[in-house]
Amino acid sequence: MIHYKLYLKNPHSHYIYVDLTIDAVSSPSLELQLPAWRPGRYELGNFAKNVKRVDVFDENDKPLVYQKSTKDLWVIETNGAKKIKVTYSYHTTEINAGNCYADETQLYVNPVHLCLYVPARMQEEHTLELDIPENYKVATSLKKVNKNFVASSFDELADSPIMASASLQSDFYEVNGIKFWLHFIGECKPDWDKFKTDFTKFTQTQLNFWKGIPTDEYHFLFQILPFKFYHGVEHQKSTVIDIGPGYNVNKGKTYEDILGVSCHELFHTWNIKYIRPVEMLPYDFTKENYACTGYVYEGFTTYYGDLLLLTSGVFNTQEYFDTLEERLTKHFHNYGRFNLSVAHSSWDTWLDGYVPGAPYRKTSIYDEGNLVAFMLDTLIMKHSNNQKGLSDVCRALYTDFGKKQKGYSEKDIISLCEKAAGTSLKAFFDNYVYGTEDFEIPLNECLSYIDVELVKTASPQSCESLYGFKTLDFGLNRKVSLIAPYSPSWKAGLSSGDEIIAVNGYTLKNDFNDWMQYFKESDIELTVSSNQQLKTIKLVKSSKPITYFDTLKLKQKDINSVNYKRWLELNS
């Protein structure tokens, strides 16, 4: 038996205490490993940095000696012990969808963060016990037997988040006889009828899309925050979604974000939890699991997470276009697309995939992957005379790989796409997946095939359109967030991170864009603070008719388009 008991001593300290009991010990030494990363975020997390005070005892409570052989591997000298108890504590203060958190109101655990495991015994049953107040309710996909939550293996335990709180709100809906639970922690008043109506629609569409689901239940675990936030993490039978602000959960952009991330994470149930690249089957929790197919496990999911909201009737055409326009904007405003392909950016998520990193260096497996998915979908349609689409590729991945617990290779993806299209797609993959050719021409051709037009206009903000830099709010001032290479701002010496204090001598009071608009026909002189040094930057407009950071909009050319309707049908 491998058993964990989790409890709190002082919730305000944000320490979660763990008692780990391991029986049937028979070797002179025992290895205990803590995962170095968590599935769903393809970078090292080094969770061992949060572990405090590891003590080890035998069945008679006598201390045992251990040493660390790596940053997150403990080796215990068993000294003949048949049963071992390990005690330690884990510190966490940040709430996000892939973390752990503890305070006086809740205990939230992603076991992959804090559960030490025995590498040689990962396939054994693991049990977990929560020592929590009697009025706490628990939400998790783990089955409860008496007082224990039971996982068939460490992999299941690691992939099963747990939320416990007295304020937990729960309800469920059913699709095809399967219960889908909605759990909320945090200040909010969910409109249950609204949630269940819309969630039922996109869930039914996903089950139709995949022709079934590999789980017997599913849990949406929502951490509702009092401020604007957006983050989701997928699991085999659940997802954790952190979203805010709580007072907006039933309306506007916050509700649209909830729908978007929920549909996205549910799609992951198939695409990455059951359908995995060969490099991640099984997961190796001790090190990087490098793969070039992030455009499949995140890009395809991003594409369908948005599109299935349209085909299910949850989103209308304009709402879907709004989401796709966001993806297009991120793509065309990212000059890293000319430096590192989406496939090689996938490999490098393990290096810097979740921070801006060096300017102009990389692309996004989410945004570029989404556009690759769209182009593949329409190309397959075109070459197959509208008989097949990317949905056929997804279902083949599920049938040929997911259901057989077999990992797919990069060549498998290309082969399945070419089989669906009935023609070679080598040039497409060489140029746009593994290469850095500009997406604009093929993207416009693919949009045109379904009678949609991409309209590019100059940004209304002159800093973006004329001088080539983007800014963010920074108190009363503005901070430079992005600069187009070889633009007037780039040539003038403006740097990302510079704080703009004044325009032509006028200090800013949340009116940067107003002053830039006012002086757009004049010379521009910016006063900036760069590394706490004041500088003057003189901007000179380009003599060439060039605009930077264009505004992108989609327009449906023919609402009765046969190809557009067929595109929706294939993805329903």
Coordinates of C-alpha atoms in Angstrom, one line a residue:
M1 CA 0.0 0.0 0.0
I2 CA 1.1 3.5 -0.8
H3 CA -0.9 6.0 1.2
Y4 CA -0.9 9.8 1.6
K5 CA -2.5 11.8 4.3
L6 CA -2.8 15.5 3.7
Y7 CA -3.6 18.0 6.4
L8 CA -3.1 21.6 7.5
K9 CA -1.6 22.9 10.8
N10 CA -1.8 26.6 10.3
P11 CA -3.8 27.4 7.1
H12 CA -2.4 31.0 7.0
S13 CA 1.1 29.6 6.5
H14 CA 0.0 28.0 3.2
Y15 CA 1.8 24.8 4.1
I16 CA 0.2 21.5 3.2
Y17 CA 1.5 18.7 5.4
V18 CA 2.0 15.2 4.0
D19 CA 2.3 11.8 5.7
L20 CA 3.3 9.2 3.2
T21 CA 3.2 5.5 4.3
I22 CA 4.8 2.8 2.2
D23 CA 4.4 -0.9 3.1
A24 CA 5.9 -4.1 1.7
V25 CA 9.4 -2.6 1.6
S26 CA 12.0 -5.3 0.8
S27 CA 15.1 -3.6 -0.5
P28 CA 18.1 -2.1 1.3
S29 CA 17.3 1.3 -0.2
L30 CA 14.2 3.0 -1.5
E31 CA 14.0 5.8 -4.0
L32 CA 11.3 8.6 -3.6
Q33 CA 10.8 10.8 -6.6
L34 CA 8.9 14.1 -6.8
P35 CA 7.8 15.1 -10.3
A36 CA 9.8 17.8 -12.0
W37 CA 6.9 19.0 -14.1
R38 CA 3.2 18.6 -14.6
P39 CA 1.4 17.4 -17.8
G40 CA -0.4 20.3 -19.5
R41 CA 2.5 22.7 -19.0
Y42 CA 5.6 21.7 -20.9
E43 CA 8.3 23.2 -18.8
L44 CA 10.1 22.2 -15.7
G45 CA 8.3 23.2 -12.5
N46 CA 11.0 22.0 -10.0
F47 CA 8.3 21.4 -7.3
A48 CA 10.9 20.2 -4.9
K49 CA 11.8 23.8 -4.2
N50 CA 8.6 24.0 -2.2
V51 CA 9.3 21.0 0.0
K52 CA 10.3 21.6 3.7
R53 CA 11.6 19.2 6.3
V54 CA 11.6 15.6 5.0
D55 CA 11.8 13.0 7.8
V56 CA 11.7 9.3 7.4
F57 CA 10.8 6.6 10.0
D58 CA 10.5 2.8 10.1
E59 CA 7.5 0.9 11.5
N60 CA 8.9 1.5 15.0
D61 CA 9.1 5.2 14.5
K62 CA 12.9 5.1 14.4
P63 CA 14.5 7.7 12.1
L64 CA 16.0 6.4 8.9
V65 CA 18.9 8.0 7.0
Y66 CA 18.4 9.4 3.5
Q67 CA 20.2 11.6 1.0
K68 CA 19.2 13.4 -2.1
S69 CA 20.8 12.1 -5.3
T70 CA 19.2 14.8 -7.6
K71 CA 17.2 17.9 -6.9
D72 CA 14.0 15.9 -6.5
L73 CA 15.1 12.3 -5.8
W74 CA 15.5 11.1 -2.2
V75 CA 17.3 7.8 -1.5
I76 CA 16.4 6.1 1.8
E77 CA 18.5 3.5 3.6
T78 CA 15.7 1.2 4.8
N79 CA 17.9 -0.6 7.4
G80 CA 15.6 -3.7 7.2
A81 CA 12.4 -1.8 7.6
K82 CA 9.3 -3.4 6.1
K83 CA 7.2 -0.3 6.4
I84 CA 8.3 3.3 6.0
K85 CA 6.6 6.6 7.0
V86 CA 7.8 9.9 5.3
T87 CA 6.7 13.3 6.6
Y88 CA 7.2 16.6 4.9
S89 CA 5.4 19.8 4.1
Y90 CA 4.7 21.7 0.9
H91 CA 4.4 25.4 0.5
T92 CA 2.2 27.2 -1.9
T93 CA 0.7 30.7 -2.0
E94 CA -0.4 31.2 -5.6
I95 CA -3.7 30.1 -7.0
N96 CA -3.7 29.0 -10.6
A97 CA -5.2 26.1 -12.5
G98 CA -2.1 23.9 -12.2
N99 CA -0.9 24.6 -8.7
C100 CA -1.8 23.8 -5.1
Y101 CA -3.2 26.2 -2.5
A102 CA -4.3 26.2 1.1
D103 CA -5.7 28.8 3.4
E104 CA -8.5 29.1 6.0
T105 CA -11.2 28.6 3.3
Q106 CA -10.0 25.7 1.2
L107 CA -7.6 22.9 0.4
Y108 CA -6.8 22.7 -3.3
V109 CA -4.3 20.0 -4.4
N110 CA -2.8 18.9 -7.7
P111 CA -1.1 15.7 -6.5
V112 CA 1.5 15.8 -9.2
H113 CA 3.1 18.8 -7.3
L114 CA 3.5 17.3 -3.8
C115 CA 3.1 13.5 -3.9
L116 CA 6.4 11.7 -3.7
Y117 CA 6.3 8.4 -5.5
V118 CA 8.3 5.2 -5.7
P119 CA 9.5 4.8 -9.3
A120 CA 9.4 1.0 -9.2
R121 CA 5.9 0.9 -7.8
M122 CA 4.0 3.5 -9.9
Q123 CA 1.5 0.9 -11.2
E124 CA 0.3 0.0 -7.8
E125 CA -2.8 1.4 -6.2
H126 CA -2.3 4.7 -4.4
T127 CA -4.7 6.0 -1.8
L128 CA -5.1 9.5 -0.4
E129 CA -6.8 10.8 2.8
L130 CA -7.8 14.3 3.6
D131 CA -7.8 15.5 7.2
I132 CA -10.2 18.5 6.7
P133 CA -13.0 20.2 8.7
E134 CA -16.2 18.2 8.8
N135 CA -18.2 20.9 6.9
Y136 CA -15.8 20.7 3.9
K137 CA -17.2 19.3 0.6
V138 CA -14.8 17.7 -1.8
A139 CA -14.7 17.8 -5.6
T140 CA -12.5 15.3 -7.5
S141 CA -12.7 12.6 -10.1
L142 CA -11.1 10.1 -7.7
K143 CA -13.4 7.4 -6.4
K144 CA -13.9 7.4 -2.6
V145 CA -13.8 4.2 -0.6
N146 CA -14.6 4.7 3.0
K147 CA -12.3 7.6 4.0
N148 CA -9.8 7.2 1.2
F149 CA -9.7 8.5 -2.3
V150 CA -8.3 5.7 -4.5
A151 CA -6.2 5.8 -7.6
S152 CA -5.3 2.7 -9.7
S153 CA -1.8 4.0 -10.2
F154 CA 0.4 7.0 -9.6
D155 CA -0.4 8.3 -13.0
E156 CA -4.1 8.5 -12.2
L157 CA -3.3 10.1 -8.8
A158 CA -1.0 12.7 -10.4
D159 CA -3.8 13.5 -12.9
S160 CA -6.6 14.0 -10.4
P161 CA -6.9 17.4 -8.8
I162 CA -8.9 17.8 -5.6
M163 CA -10.8 20.8 -4.3
A164 CA -12.2 20.9 -0.7
S165 CA -14.1 23.8 0.9
A166 CA -17.1 24.6 3.0
S167 CA -18.2 27.0 0.3
L168 CA -18.0 24.6 -2.6
Q169 CA -21.0 24.9 -5.0
S170 CA -21.8 21.9 -7.3
D171 CA -24.3 20.8 -9.9
F172 CA -24.3 18.6 -12.9
Y173 CA -25.7 17.9 -16.3
E174 CA -25.9 14.7 -18.3
V175 CA -25.0 13.9 -21.9
N176 CA -25.3 10.4 -23.3
G177 CA -25.9 9.1 -19.8
I178 CA -22.6 10.5 -18.5
K179 CA -22.5 13.1 -15.6
F180 CA -20.6 16.3 -16.2
W181 CA -20.1 18.1 -12.9
L182 CA -19.7 21.9 -12.4
H183 CA -17.9 22.8 -9.2
F184 CA -17.2 26.4 -8.0
I185 CA -15.0 27.7 -5.2
G186 CA -14.8 31.4 -4.7
E187 CA -17.2 34.3 -4.6
C188 CA -19.7 33.9 -7.4
K189 CA -23.4 33.2 -8.1
P190 CA -23.5 30.8 -11.1
D191 CA -26.5 31.0 -13.3
W192 CA -26.9 27.2 -13.2
D193 CA -29.5 27.0 -16.0
K194 CA -27.4 29.1 -18.3
F195 CA -24.2 27.2 -17.6
K196 CA -25.9 23.8 -18.0
T197 CA -27.6 24.8 -21.2
D198 CA -24.5 26.0 -22.9
F199 CA -22.2 23.3 -21.5
T200 CA -24.6 20.6 -22.6
K201 CA -24.5 22.0 -26.2
F202 CA -20.8 22.0 -26.6
T203 CA -20.4 18.7 -24.7
Q204 CA -22.9 16.9 -26.9
T205 CA -21.1 18.3 -30.0
Q206 CA -17.8 17.0 -28.7
L207 CA -19.1 13.6 -28.0
N208 CA -20.7 13.5 -31.5
F209 CA -17.3 14.7 -33.0
W210 CA -15.3 12.0 -31.3
K211 CA -18.1 9.4 -31.4
G212 CA -17.9 8.7 -27.7
I213 CA -15.9 9.6 -24.6
P214 CA -13.3 7.4 -22.8
T215 CA -14.4 8.4 -19.3
D216 CA -17.4 7.5 -17.1
E217 CA -17.8 11.0 -15.6
Y218 CA -16.2 14.4 -15.9
H219 CA -15.6 17.3 -13.5
F220 CA -15.2 21.0 -14.3
L221 CA -13.4 22.4 -11.2
F222 CA -13.6 26.3 -11.2
Q223 CA -11.5 28.4 -9.0
I224 CA -13.2 31.8 -9.2
L225 CA -11.0 34.8 -8.4
P226 CA -12.1 38.4 -7.5
F227 CA -9.9 39.9 -10.3
K228 CA -9.5 39.3 -14.1
F229 CA -7.8 36.0 -14.6
Y230 CA -7.8 33.2 -17.2
H231 CA -6.1 29.8 -16.9
G232 CA -7.1 26.2 -17.5
V233 CA -5.4 22.8 -17.1
E234 CA -6.6 19.5 -18.6
H235 CA -6.8 16.1 -16.9
Q236 CA -8.3 12.7 -18.0
K237 CA -11.5 13.1 -16.1
S238 CA -11.5 16.7 -15.1
T239 CA -10.1 20.2 -15.6
V240 CA -9.2 23.0 -13.3
I241 CA -10.1 26.4 -14.6
D242 CA -9.1 29.6 -12.8
I243 CA -11.2 32.6 -14.0
G244 CA -12.3 36.0 -12.8
P245 CA -13.7 38.4 -11.7
G246 CA -16.4 36.4 -9.8
Y247 CA -19.0 39.1 -10.2
N248 CA -18.9 38.7 -14.0
V249 CA -19.1 34.9 -14.3
N250 CA -22.5 35.0 -15.9
K251 CA -22.0 37.7 -18.5
G252 CA -19.8 39.4 -21.0
K253 CA -16.2 38.6 -21.8
T254 CA -15.7 36.6 -18.6
Y255 CA -18.6 34.2 -19.4
E256 CA -17.3 33.9 -23.0
D257 CA -13.8 33.1 -21.6
I258 CA -15.4 30.4 -19.4
L259 CA -17.0 28.8 -22.4
G260 CA -13.9 29.0 -24.5
V261 CA -11.5 27.6 -21.9
S262 CA -14.0 24.9 -20.8
C263 CA -14.6 23.7 -24.4
H264 CA -10.8 23.7 -25.0
E265 CA -10.0 21.7 -21.9
L266 CA -12.8 19.2 -22.5
F267 CA -11.3 18.6 -26.0
H268 CA -8.0 17.7 -24.3
T269 CA -9.7 14.7 -22.8
W270 CA -9.1 13.0 -26.1
N271 CA -6.3 15.2 -27.5
I272 CA -3.3 14.8 -25.2
K273 CA -4.8 12.8 -22.3
Y274 CA -5.6 9.7 -24.5
I275 CA -4.1 10.7 -27.8
R276 CA -0.4 11.4 -27.0
P277 CA 2.8 11.9 -29.0
V278 CA 5.1 8.9 -28.6
E279 CA 7.5 11.1 -26.6
M280 CA 4.9 11.4 -23.8
L281 CA 3.6 7.9 -23.6
P282 CA 4.2 7.2 -20.8
Y283 CA 5.0 10.5 -19.2
D284 CA 8.5 10.8 -17.7
F285 CA 8.0 13.0 -14.6
T286 CA 11.7 13.3 -14.0
K287 CA 12.8 15.4 -17.0
E288 CA 11.7 17.2 -20.1
N289 CA 9.5 15.3 -22.6
Y290 CA 10.5 17.0 -25.8
A291 CA 8.2 16.9 -28.8
C292 CA 7.7 18.9 -32.0
T293 CA 3.9 18.2 -32.1
G294 CA 2.7 20.9 -29.8
Y295 CA 0.8 22.3 -32.8
V296 CA -1.3 19.1 -32.6
Y297 CA -1.9 18.7 -28.8
E298 CA -2.3 22.4 -28.2
G299 CA -2.9 23.9 -31.7
F300 CA -5.6 21.5 -32.8
T301 CA -7.2 21.8 -29.4
T302 CA -7.2 25.6 -29.5
Y303 CA -8.8 25.4 -33.0
Y304 CA -11.6 23.1 -31.9
G305 CA -12.1 24.7 -28.5
D306 CA -13.3 27.8 -30.4
L307 CA -14.9 26.2 -33.5
L308 CA -17.0 23.7 -31.6
L309 CA -18.6 26.5 -29.7
L310 CA -19.8 27.8 -33.1
T311 CA -21.0 24.4 -34.5
S312 CA -22.8 23.6 -31.2
G313 CA -24.7 26.9 -31.4
V314 CA -23.2 28.3 -28.2
F315 CA -21.4 31.0 -30.2
N316 CA -22.8 32.9 -33.2
T317 CA -20.6 33.6 -36.3
Q318 CA -19.4 37.0 -35.0
E319 CA -18.5 35.6 -31.6
Y320 CA -16.4 32.9 -33.3
F321 CA -14.8 35.4 -35.6
D322 CA -13.9 37.5 -32.6
T323 CA -11.9 34.6 -31.1
L324 CA -10.2 33.8 -34.4
E325 CA -9.3 37.4 -34.9
E326 CA -7.5 37.3 -31.6
R327 CA -5.5 34.4 -32.8
L328 CA -4.7 36.1 -36.1
T329 CA -3.7 39.3 -34.4
K330 CA -1.3 37.4 -32.1
H331 CA 0.2 35.6 -35.1
F332 CA 0.7 38.7 -37.3
H333 CA 2.0 40.8 -34.5
N334 CA 4.6 38.2 -33.5
Y335 CA 7.7 38.7 -35.6
G336 CA 9.2 35.6 -34.0
R337 CA 7.2 33.7 -36.7
F338 CA 10.0 34.5 -39.1
N339 CA 12.6 33.1 -36.8
L340 CA 11.4 29.8 -35.3
S341 CA 8.8 27.4 -36.7
V342 CA 5.8 26.2 -34.7
A343 CA 7.3 22.7 -34.6
H344 CA 10.6 23.9 -33.2
S345 CA 8.8 26.4 -30.9
S346 CA 7.0 23.3 -29.5
W347 CA 10.4 21.7 -28.7
D348 CA 11.4 25.0 -27.0
T349 CA 8.4 25.3 -24.7
W350 CA 10.6 23.4 -22.3
L351 CA 13.0 26.4 -22.5
D352 CA 10.8 29.5 -22.4
G353 CA 7.4 28.5 -23.7
Y354 CA 5.2 30.4 -21.2
V355 CA 7.0 33.7 -20.9
P356 CA 7.5 36.4 -23.6
G357 CA 11.2 35.5 -23.7
A358 CA 13.7 37.1 -26.2
P359 CA 11.8 39.3 -28.6
Y360 CA 11.3 38.0 -32.1
R361 CA 12.6 34.5 -31.1
K362 CA 9.6 32.1 -31.2
T363 CA 6.0 31.4 -32.1
S364 CA 3.1 30.0 -30.1
I365 CA 1.9 26.4 -30.3
Y366 CA -1.5 27.7 -29.4
D367 CA -2.0 30.5 -31.8
E368 CA 0.2 29.4 -34.8
G369 CA -1.0 25.8 -34.1
N370 CA -4.6 27.0 -34.3
L371 CA -4.0 28.6 -37.7
V372 CA -2.1 25.5 -38.9
A373 CA -5.1 23.4 -37.9
F374 CA -7.5 25.7 -39.8
M375 CA -5.4 25.6 -42.9
L376 CA -5.1 21.8 -42.8
D377 CA -8.8 21.5 -42.3
T378 CA -9.7 23.5 -45.4
L379 CA -6.8 22.0 -47.5
I380 CA -8.1 18.5 -46.7
M381 CA -11.6 19.7 -47.6
K382 CA -10.4 21.1 -50.9
H383 CA -8.4 18.1 -52.0
S384 CA -11.1 15.6 -50.9
N385 CA -13.9 17.4 -52.7
N386 CA -15.4 18.4 -49.3
Q387 CA -15.7 14.8 -48.2
K388 CA -13.2 15.0 -45.4
G389 CA -11.6 17.4 -43.0
L390 CA -9.3 17.6 -40.0
S391 CA -12.0 16.0 -37.9
D392 CA -11.3 12.8 -39.8
V393 CA -7.6 13.0 -38.8
C394 CA -8.6 13.6 -35.2
R395 CA -10.9 10.5 -35.1
A396 CA -8.2 8.4 -36.8
L397 CA -5.7 9.5 -34.1
Y398 CA -8.2 8.4 -31.5
T399 CA -9.0 5.1 -33.1
D400 CA -5.5 4.1 -34.3
F401 CA -3.5 5.5 -31.4
G402 CA -5.6 6.7 -28.4
K403 CA -7.7 3.6 -28.0
K404 CA -4.7 1.4 -28.5
Q405 CA -2.6 3.3 -26.0
K406 CA 0.0 3.9 -28.7
G407 CA 1.9 7.2 -29.1
Y408 CA 1.8 8.9 -32.5
S409 CA 4.9 10.3 -34.3
E410 CA 5.5 13.4 -36.3
K411 CA 5.4 11.2 -39.5
D412 CA 2.0 9.7 -38.4
I413 CA 0.4 13.2 -38.3
I414 CA 1.6 14.0 -41.8
S415 CA 0.5 10.6 -43.1
L416 CA -3.0 10.8 -41.6
C417 CA -3.4 14.3 -43.0
E418 CA -2.2 13.2 -46.5
K419 CA -4.5 10.1 -46.3
A420 CA -7.5 12.3 -45.6
A421 CA -6.6 14.8 -48.3
G422 CA -5.7 12.1 -50.9
T423 CA -2.6 14.0 -51.9
S424 CA 0.9 15.0 -50.6
L425 CA 1.0 17.8 -48.1
K426 CA 4.8 17.8 -47.8
A427 CA 5.2 21.4 -49.1
F428 CA 2.7 22.7 -46.5
F429 CA 4.4 20.9 -43.6
D430 CA 7.9 21.9 -44.8
N431 CA 7.0 25.6 -45.2
Y432 CA 4.5 26.3 -42.5
V433 CA 5.0 23.7 -39.7
Y434 CA 8.7 23.0 -39.8
G435 CA 9.6 26.2 -41.8
T436 CA 9.1 29.9 -41.3
E437 CA 7.4 30.9 -44.5
D438 CA 4.8 33.7 -44.2
F439 CA 1.3 32.4 -43.5
E440 CA -0.5 35.3 -45.2
I441 CA -0.9 33.9 -48.7
P442 CA -2.0 30.3 -47.8
L443 CA -4.1 31.6 -44.9
N444 CA -6.0 34.0 -47.2
E445 CA -6.5 31.2 -49.7
C446 CA -7.9 28.9 -47.1
L447 CA -10.2 31.6 -45.7
S448 CA -11.3 32.3 -49.3
Y449 CA -12.2 28.7 -49.8
I450 CA -14.9 28.9 -47.2
D451 CA -15.9 32.4 -48.5
V452 CA -14.4 34.4 -45.6
E453 CA -12.2 37.4 -46.1
L454 CA -9.4 38.7 -43.9
V455 CA -9.5 42.5 -43.9
K456 CA -6.3 44.3 -42.7
T457 CA -6.5 48.0 -41.7
A458 CA -4.0 50.3 -40.1
S459 CA -4.2 50.4 -36.3
P460 CA -6.1 53.5 -35.0
Q461 CA -3.2 53.9 -32.5
S462 CA -0.5 55.9 -34.3
C463 CA 2.2 54.4 -32.1
E464 CA 1.3 51.0 -33.6
S465 CA 0.5 51.9 -37.2
L466 CA 3.1 54.6 -37.9
Y467 CA 6.0 54.0 -35.5
G468 CA 5.8 50.3 -34.9
F469 CA 5.5 49.9 -31.1
K470 CA 2.8 48.6 -28.8
T471 CA 2.2 49.7 -25.2
L472 CA 0.5 48.7 -22.0
D473 CA -1.0 50.7 -19.1
F474 CA 1.6 51.5 -16.4
G475 CA 0.0 53.7 -13.8
L476 CA -0.6 57.1 -15.4
N477 CA 2.1 56.3 -18.0
R478 CA 2.6 53.7 -20.6
K479 CA 5.1 50.9 -20.9
V480 CA 6.5 49.7 -24.2
S481 CA 5.5 46.0 -24.7
L482 CA 6.6 45.2 -28.3
I483 CA 8.6 46.8 -31.1
A484 CA 8.5 45.9 -34.7
P485 CA 12.0 45.2 -36.1
Y486 CA 13.3 48.0 -38.3
S487 CA 10.4 50.2 -37.5
P488 CA 10.9 54.0 -36.7
S489 CA 10.7 53.2 -33.0
W490 CA 13.3 50.4 -33.4
K491 CA 15.6 52.7 -35.3
A492 CA 15.1 55.5 -32.8
G493 CA 16.3 53.3 -29.9
L494 CA 13.1 52.7 -28.1
S495 CA 13.3 49.4 -26.0
S496 CA 10.7 47.0 -24.7
G497 CA 10.1 47.8 -21.1
D498 CA 10.7 51.5 -21.5
E499 CA 8.2 53.6 -19.5
I500 CA 6.9 56.6 -21.5
I501 CA 6.5 59.6 -19.3
A502 CA 5.8 62.5 -21.7
V503 CA 5.0 63.2 -25.4
N504 CA 6.5 66.4 -26.8
G505 CA 7.0 67.7 -23.2
Y506 CA 3.5 66.9 -22.0
T507 CA 3.5 64.5 -19.0
L508 CA 1.0 61.7 -19.3
K509 CA -2.2 61.3 -17.3
N510 CA -3.6 58.1 -18.9
D511 CA -3.8 60.0 -22.2
F512 CA -0.8 58.7 -24.2
N513 CA -2.8 57.7 -27.2
D514 CA -4.6 61.1 -27.2
W515 CA -1.3 63.0 -27.3
M516 CA 0.1 60.7 -30.0
Q517 CA -3.0 61.3 -32.1
Y518 CA -2.8 65.0 -31.5
F519 CA 0.8 65.2 -32.7
K520 CA 0.5 62.6 -35.5
E521 CA 1.3 65.2 -38.2
S522 CA 4.2 66.6 -36.2
D523 CA 7.6 65.3 -35.1
I524 CA 7.3 63.1 -32.0
E525 CA 9.6 63.4 -29.0
L526 CA 9.1 60.9 -26.2
T527 CA 10.5 61.2 -22.7
V528 CA 11.1 57.7 -21.4
S529 CA 12.5 56.1 -18.3
S530 CA 14.8 53.2 -19.4
N531 CA 16.4 51.3 -16.5
Q532 CA 15.7 54.3 -14.3
Q533 CA 17.5 56.7 -16.6
L534 CA 15.6 59.4 -18.5
K535 CA 16.0 59.4 -22.2
T536 CA 14.6 61.4 -25.1
I537 CA 13.5 59.4 -28.1
K538 CA 12.8 61.2 -31.4
L539 CA 10.5 59.4 -33.7
V540 CA 10.6 59.9 -37.4
K541 CA 7.8 58.3 -39.6
S542 CA 8.9 56.0 -42.3
S543 CA 9.1 57.6 -45.8
K544 CA 7.7 54.3 -47.2
P545 CA 3.9 53.5 -47.0
I546 CA 4.3 50.9 -44.3
T547 CA 2.0 50.3 -41.4
Y548 CA 2.8 48.1 -38.4
F549 CA 0.6 46.0 -36.1
D550 CA -2.5 46.2 -38.4
T551 CA -6.0 45.6 -37.1
L552 CA -7.4 42.3 -38.4
K553 CA -11.1 41.6 -39.1
L554 CA -12.9 38.6 -40.7
K555 CA -15.8 39.1 -43.0
Q556 CA -18.2 36.5 -44.4
K557 CA -18.5 37.1 -48.1
D558 CA -21.4 34.7 -48.8
I559 CA -23.7 33.6 -45.9
N560 CA -25.1 30.9 -48.2
S561 CA -21.6 29.6 -49.1
V562 CA -21.7 25.8 -49.8
N563 CA -18.1 25.4 -48.6
Y564 CA -18.7 27.3 -45.4
K565 CA -21.7 25.2 -44.6
R566 CA -19.8 22.0 -45.3
W567 CA -16.9 23.2 -43.1
L568 CA -19.4 23.5 -40.2
E569 CA -21.0 20.1 -41.0
L570 CA -17.6 18.4 -41.0
N571 CA -16.8 19.9 -37.6
S572 CA -20.1 19.2 -35.8

